[in-house]
Amino acid sequence: MLHQIIVLVMMLSPCGETDAQNKKVVKKAIVVKQVSPLFVGNYEGINNAKAISINLKADGAKVSGSLMMNGESAKISGIASKNIASGKIIEDISGKVYAFNAERKSNTLFFSITFPEYNNQVVKMELTKINALNTAILTKQRDSRLFGTWRNTEVISSGSGEFYSSFSTDYFLTLNADGSAFAWSGKSAGGTKDVMVDANGNGKAQKMEWYTQGKSLFFVDTLSKKQSSVTFYAEPARMMLSTNNSKKVYHRMK
């Protein structure tokens, strides 16, 4: 009997060790999200004398962000596959929804919006990816009354009678909430009683950064970081920028 017990113990012992040795460690699978970094970043451009800026981020194949055009903002959401993305744009104020398509090539973002209220007209834009704004600028204060796109019309006249001539030029300024700013010239028109001139602006915008301190508006060159300032006075529909030599009144476009 004892012999049988000893034999039984000897038979069971290896089995116990084998079971312990054969225990498998189950590891949880790690799922890695495939982010679409190609679209991530800030993009800027000009379309029909209007400054446009787009900020995009990615979460897996999903892309989202914001669009600022002509002083109005909208939210972007869509799906990206390689260098192609599509989805919808929702205006912040009106809530209107539009479809968009985008393609990224090198540092250029080709972006198009379909407007159903205009018989599905497609507006195409070309934007360039920019470097992140200076961190110091992002932390500066900016008076929210200045956000938007403004227009100043400068009129120059001379002479009198048959020698009288007049010439006017539109100047535009966009001040975004993120600290970016754009300035460009628009349409020019004028002449004498015999000659008339009517020309469009070149559409090239000067990129700057901006912030406010008290009643002073500071502009910062994005490359040299040199600053210049003007005194501002702001109302809902207009603002005045003043220096020691001039005063210019800007009217809100929308």
Tab-separated table of C-alpha atoms in Angstrom:
chain	number	residue	atom	x	y	z
A	1	MET	CA	0.000	0.000	0.000
A	2	LEU	CA	2.781	2.415	0.933
A	3	HIS	CA	4.597	1.449	-2.210
A	4	GLN	CA	1.510	2.263	-4.213
A	5	ILE	CA	1.192	5.650	-2.509
A	6	ILE	CA	4.865	6.452	-3.178
A	7	VAL	CA	4.452	5.444	-6.794
A	8	LEU	CA	1.315	7.586	-7.044
A	9	VAL	CA	3.115	10.602	-5.558
A	10	MET	CA	6.020	10.126	-7.928
A	11	MET	CA	3.600	9.945	-10.828
A	12	LEU	CA	1.677	13.084	-9.757
A	13	SER	CA	4.673	15.291	-8.903
A	14	PRO	CA	6.037	15.690	-12.429
A	15	CYS	CA	2.542	16.347	-13.694
A	16	GLY	CA	2.173	19.265	-11.259
A	17	GLU	CA	5.486	20.729	-12.365
A	18	THR	CA	4.560	20.287	-16.004
A	19	ASP	CA	1.275	22.118	-15.546
A	20	ALA	CA	3.079	25.027	-13.882
A	21	GLN	CA	5.702	25.104	-16.563
A	22	ASN	CA	3.106	24.927	-19.295
A	23	LYS	CA	1.106	27.883	-18.009
A	24	LYS	CA	0.922	30.439	-20.776
A	25	VAL	CA	1.263	34.172	-20.195
A	26	VAL	CA	-1.502	35.955	-22.054
A	27	LYS	CA	-0.503	39.420	-23.194
A	28	LYS	CA	-3.015	42.017	-24.237
A	29	ALA	CA	-2.692	43.126	-27.806
A	30	ILE	CA	-1.586	46.737	-28.180
A	31	VAL	CA	-3.555	48.620	-30.797
A	32	VAL	CA	-1.604	51.447	-32.408
A	33	LYS	CA	-3.662	54.198	-34.011
A	34	GLN	CA	-2.604	55.131	-37.488
A	35	VAL	CA	-2.459	58.918	-37.370
A	36	SER	CA	-2.589	60.996	-40.541
A	37	PRO	CA	0.285	63.413	-39.846
A	38	LEU	CA	0.345	64.616	-43.425
A	39	PHE	CA	-2.552	67.023	-42.804
A	40	VAL	CA	-1.575	68.167	-39.313
A	41	GLY	CA	-0.523	71.816	-39.142
A	42	ASN	CA	-1.431	75.413	-39.939
A	43	TYR	CA	-2.127	76.573	-43.489
A	44	GLU	CA	-2.616	80.076	-44.891
A	45	GLY	CA	-3.510	81.641	-48.207
A	46	ILE	CA	-5.432	84.324	-50.098
A	47	ASN	CA	-8.541	83.784	-52.217
A	48	ASN	CA	-10.284	86.671	-54.011
A	49	ALA	CA	-8.470	89.203	-51.777
A	50	LYS	CA	-9.650	87.362	-48.645
A	51	ALA	CA	-7.213	85.925	-46.112
A	52	ILE	CA	-7.783	82.254	-45.266
A	53	SER	CA	-6.261	80.195	-42.478
A	54	ILE	CA	-6.845	76.504	-41.681
A	55	ASN	CA	-5.673	74.568	-38.634
A	56	LEU	CA	-5.816	70.757	-38.811
A	57	LYS	CA	-5.127	67.939	-36.360
A	58	ALA	CA	-5.530	64.152	-36.649
A	59	ASP	CA	-6.802	61.262	-34.514
A	60	GLY	CA	-6.342	58.034	-36.403
A	61	ALA	CA	-7.857	58.491	-39.846
A	62	LYS	CA	-10.041	61.335	-38.578
A	63	VAL	CA	-9.059	64.928	-39.264
A	64	SER	CA	-10.552	67.949	-37.525
A	65	GLY	CA	-9.789	71.598	-37.056
A	66	SER	CA	-10.929	75.108	-37.857
A	67	LEU	CA	-11.207	77.442	-40.828
A	68	MET	CA	-11.027	81.243	-40.686
A	69	MET	CA	-12.055	83.170	-43.790
A	70	ASN	CA	-12.950	86.823	-44.138
A	71	GLY	CA	-13.229	87.174	-40.362
A	72	GLU	CA	-15.684	84.265	-40.012
A	73	SER	CA	-14.869	80.888	-38.462
A	74	ALA	CA	-16.027	77.316	-39.052
A	75	LYS	CA	-15.278	73.832	-37.756
A	76	ILE	CA	-13.787	71.104	-39.961
A	77	SER	CA	-14.268	67.337	-39.598
A	78	GLY	CA	-13.510	64.532	-42.030
A	79	ILE	CA	-11.626	61.377	-42.954
A	80	ALA	CA	-8.149	61.172	-44.469
A	81	SER	CA	-6.583	58.473	-46.606
A	82	LYS	CA	-2.952	59.049	-47.525
A	83	ASN	CA	-2.837	62.564	-48.983
A	84	ILE	CA	-6.587	62.884	-49.651
A	85	ALA	CA	-9.216	64.067	-47.160
A	86	SER	CA	-12.925	64.867	-47.329
A	87	GLY	CA	-15.710	65.768	-44.931
A	88	LYS	CA	-17.817	68.702	-43.815
A	89	ILE	CA	-17.465	72.309	-42.667
A	90	ILE	CA	-19.922	73.839	-40.173
A	91	GLU	CA	-20.067	77.629	-39.832
A	92	ASP	CA	-19.877	78.714	-36.198
A	93	ILE	CA	-22.463	81.504	-36.446
A	94	SER	CA	-25.010	80.305	-39.027
A	95	GLY	CA	-24.619	76.547	-38.522
A	96	LYS	CA	-24.598	76.020	-42.303
A	97	VAL	CA	-22.941	72.802	-43.462
A	98	TYR	CA	-20.732	72.505	-46.545
A	99	ALA	CA	-18.761	69.625	-48.053
A	100	PHE	CA	-15.015	69.904	-48.539
A	101	ASN	CA	-12.269	68.000	-50.326
A	102	ALA	CA	-8.562	68.401	-49.675
A	103	GLU	CA	-5.305	67.174	-51.129
A	104	ARG	CA	-1.851	67.666	-49.644
A	105	LYS	CA	1.140	67.949	-51.984
A	106	SER	CA	4.482	68.870	-50.430
A	107	ASN	CA	3.790	72.006	-48.332
A	108	THR	CA	0.685	72.958	-50.325
A	109	LEU	CA	-2.896	72.177	-49.308
A	110	PHE	CA	-5.429	72.194	-52.159
A	111	PHE	CA	-8.777	72.816	-50.475
A	112	SER	CA	-12.206	73.046	-52.136
A	113	ILE	CA	-15.665	73.828	-50.723
A	114	THR	CA	-19.010	73.061	-52.361
A	115	PHE	CA	-21.795	75.635	-51.898
A	116	PRO	CA	-25.226	74.040	-52.495
A	117	GLU	CA	-27.076	77.378	-52.320
A	118	TYR	CA	-25.105	78.501	-55.395
A	119	ASN	CA	-26.020	75.514	-57.561
A	120	ASN	CA	-23.219	73.408	-56.006
A	121	GLN	CA	-20.529	75.845	-57.098
A	122	VAL	CA	-17.064	74.667	-56.039
A	123	VAL	CA	-14.593	77.219	-54.687
A	124	LYS	CA	-10.983	76.058	-54.911
A	125	MET	CA	-8.223	77.425	-52.695
A	126	GLU	CA	-4.487	76.886	-52.452
A	127	LEU	CA	-2.871	77.249	-49.031
A	128	THR	CA	0.700	76.893	-47.785
A	129	LYS	CA	1.758	75.144	-44.588
A	130	ILE	CA	3.447	77.494	-42.119
A	131	ASN	CA	5.627	77.026	-39.088
A	132	ALA	CA	4.027	77.233	-35.656
A	133	LEU	CA	3.566	80.741	-34.343
A	134	ASN	CA	6.068	82.120	-31.898
A	135	THR	CA	5.159	80.742	-28.442
A	136	ALA	CA	5.688	84.153	-26.884
A	137	ILE	CA	3.135	85.650	-29.268
A	138	LEU	CA	0.560	82.982	-28.413
A	139	THR	CA	0.679	83.990	-24.753
A	140	LYS	CA	0.227	87.717	-25.465
A	141	GLN	CA	-3.035	89.556	-24.919
A	142	ARG	CA	-5.193	90.465	-27.916
A	143	ASP	CA	-8.216	92.747	-27.787
A	144	SER	CA	-11.118	90.660	-29.150
A	145	ARG	CA	-12.761	93.760	-30.615
A	146	LEU	CA	-10.067	93.749	-33.287
A	147	PHE	CA	-10.688	90.174	-34.482
A	148	GLY	CA	-11.788	90.014	-38.123
A	149	THR	CA	-11.084	91.552	-41.527
A	150	TRP	CA	-10.979	95.328	-41.984
A	151	ARG	CA	-10.798	97.674	-44.979
A	152	ASN	CA	-9.312	101.145	-45.266
A	153	THR	CA	-9.897	103.197	-48.427
A	154	GLU	CA	-7.214	105.766	-49.123
A	155	VAL	CA	-8.119	108.611	-51.486
A	156	ILE	CA	-5.479	110.873	-53.046
A	157	SER	CA	-6.558	113.913	-55.044
A	158	SER	CA	-4.754	116.846	-56.583
A	159	GLY	CA	-5.289	119.810	-58.897
A	160	SER	CA	-8.550	121.554	-59.688
A	161	GLY	CA	-10.844	122.153	-62.597
A	162	GLU	CA	-9.781	120.341	-65.728
A	163	PHE	CA	-6.538	119.336	-64.024
A	164	TYR	CA	-8.286	117.644	-61.118
A	165	SER	CA	-7.360	114.006	-60.525
A	166	SER	CA	-8.357	111.501	-57.885
A	167	PHE	CA	-7.145	108.016	-57.069
A	168	SER	CA	-8.371	105.576	-54.398
A	169	THR	CA	-6.946	102.263	-53.132
A	170	ASP	CA	-8.403	99.689	-50.760
A	171	TYR	CA	-6.158	98.260	-48.049
A	172	PHE	CA	-7.152	95.170	-46.069
A	173	LEU	CA	-6.073	93.915	-42.653
A	174	THR	CA	-7.026	90.615	-41.009
A	175	LEU	CA	-6.365	90.067	-37.303
A	176	ASN	CA	-6.908	86.477	-36.173
A	177	ALA	CA	-7.508	85.276	-32.624
A	178	ASP	CA	-4.428	83.005	-32.769
A	179	GLY	CA	-2.086	85.985	-33.154
A	180	SER	CA	-1.586	85.829	-36.916
A	181	ALA	CA	-2.202	88.866	-39.100
A	182	PHE	CA	-2.369	89.545	-42.852
A	183	ALA	CA	-2.199	92.835	-44.753
A	184	TRP	CA	-2.706	93.313	-48.487
A	185	SER	CA	-3.839	95.870	-51.039
A	186	GLY	CA	-7.021	95.512	-53.054
A	187	LYS	CA	-8.653	97.347	-55.928
A	188	SER	CA	-7.426	100.751	-57.097
A	189	ALA	CA	-9.458	103.168	-59.199
A	190	GLY	CA	-9.363	106.802	-60.307
A	191	GLY	CA	-7.916	109.164	-62.892
A	192	THR	CA	-8.654	112.485	-64.557
A	193	LYS	CA	-11.588	113.687	-66.682
A	194	ASP	CA	-9.868	112.144	-69.708
A	195	VAL	CA	-8.205	109.029	-68.286
A	196	MET	CA	-9.662	106.422	-65.950
A	197	VAL	CA	-7.697	103.699	-64.154
A	198	ASP	CA	-9.268	100.575	-62.653
A	199	ALA	CA	-6.936	97.844	-61.397
A	200	ASN	CA	-7.132	94.888	-59.027
A	201	GLY	CA	-4.590	94.316	-56.270
A	202	ASN	CA	-1.915	91.665	-56.620
A	203	GLY	CA	-3.481	89.527	-53.865
A	204	LYS	CA	-0.144	88.968	-52.130
A	205	ALA	CA	-0.530	89.219	-48.372
A	206	GLN	CA	2.110	90.255	-45.880
A	207	LYS	CA	2.189	87.808	-42.965
A	208	MET	CA	2.701	89.209	-39.464
A	209	GLU	CA	1.988	88.458	-35.820
A	210	TRP	CA	0.102	90.837	-33.532
A	211	TYR	CA	-0.916	91.570	-29.962
A	212	THR	CA	-2.286	94.472	-27.922
A	213	GLN	CA	-1.141	96.197	-24.775
A	214	GLY	CA	-3.454	98.840	-23.416
A	215	LYS	CA	-4.389	101.045	-26.373
A	216	SER	CA	-1.371	99.993	-28.437
A	217	LEU	CA	-1.498	97.487	-31.293
A	218	PHE	CA	1.836	95.767	-31.961
A	219	PHE	CA	2.850	94.129	-35.254
A	220	VAL	CA	5.728	91.628	-35.239
A	221	ASP	CA	7.740	90.602	-38.317
A	222	THR	CA	7.637	86.791	-38.463
A	223	LEU	CA	11.261	86.515	-39.602
A	224	SER	CA	13.224	89.273	-37.896
A	225	LYS	CA	10.847	89.548	-34.876
A	226	LYS	CA	11.115	93.351	-35.111
A	227	GLN	CA	8.096	95.151	-33.701
A	228	SER	CA	6.207	98.290	-34.651
A	229	SER	CA	3.155	99.753	-32.940
A	230	VAL	CA	0.182	102.039	-33.531
A	231	THR	CA	-2.486	103.425	-31.221
A	232	PHE	CA	-5.940	101.967	-31.813
A	233	TYR	CA	-9.512	102.987	-31.094
A	234	ALA	CA	-12.146	100.280	-31.688
A	235	GLU	CA	-15.905	100.225	-32.197
A	236	PRO	CA	-18.044	97.252	-33.347
A	237	ALA	CA	-18.031	98.336	-37.013
A	238	ARG	CA	-14.873	100.409	-37.313
A	239	MET	CA	-11.465	101.085	-35.810
A	240	MET	CA	-8.891	103.834	-36.122
A	241	LEU	CA	-5.133	103.243	-36.201
A	242	SER	CA	-2.995	106.254	-35.373
A	243	THR	CA	0.691	107.145	-35.495
A	244	ASN	CA	2.415	110.483	-34.973
A	245	ASN	CA	1.964	111.256	-38.670
A	246	SER	CA	-1.346	109.710	-39.696
A	247	LYS	CA	-4.775	108.442	-38.715
A	248	LYS	CA	-6.468	105.694	-40.726
A	249	VAL	CA	-10.045	104.517	-40.273
A	250	TYR	CA	-10.808	100.861	-41.038
A	251	HIS	CA	-14.333	99.505	-41.528
A	252	ARG	CA	-15.301	95.948	-40.649
A	253	MET	CA	-16.113	94.029	-43.799
A	254	LYS	CA	-18.618	91.662	-42.159
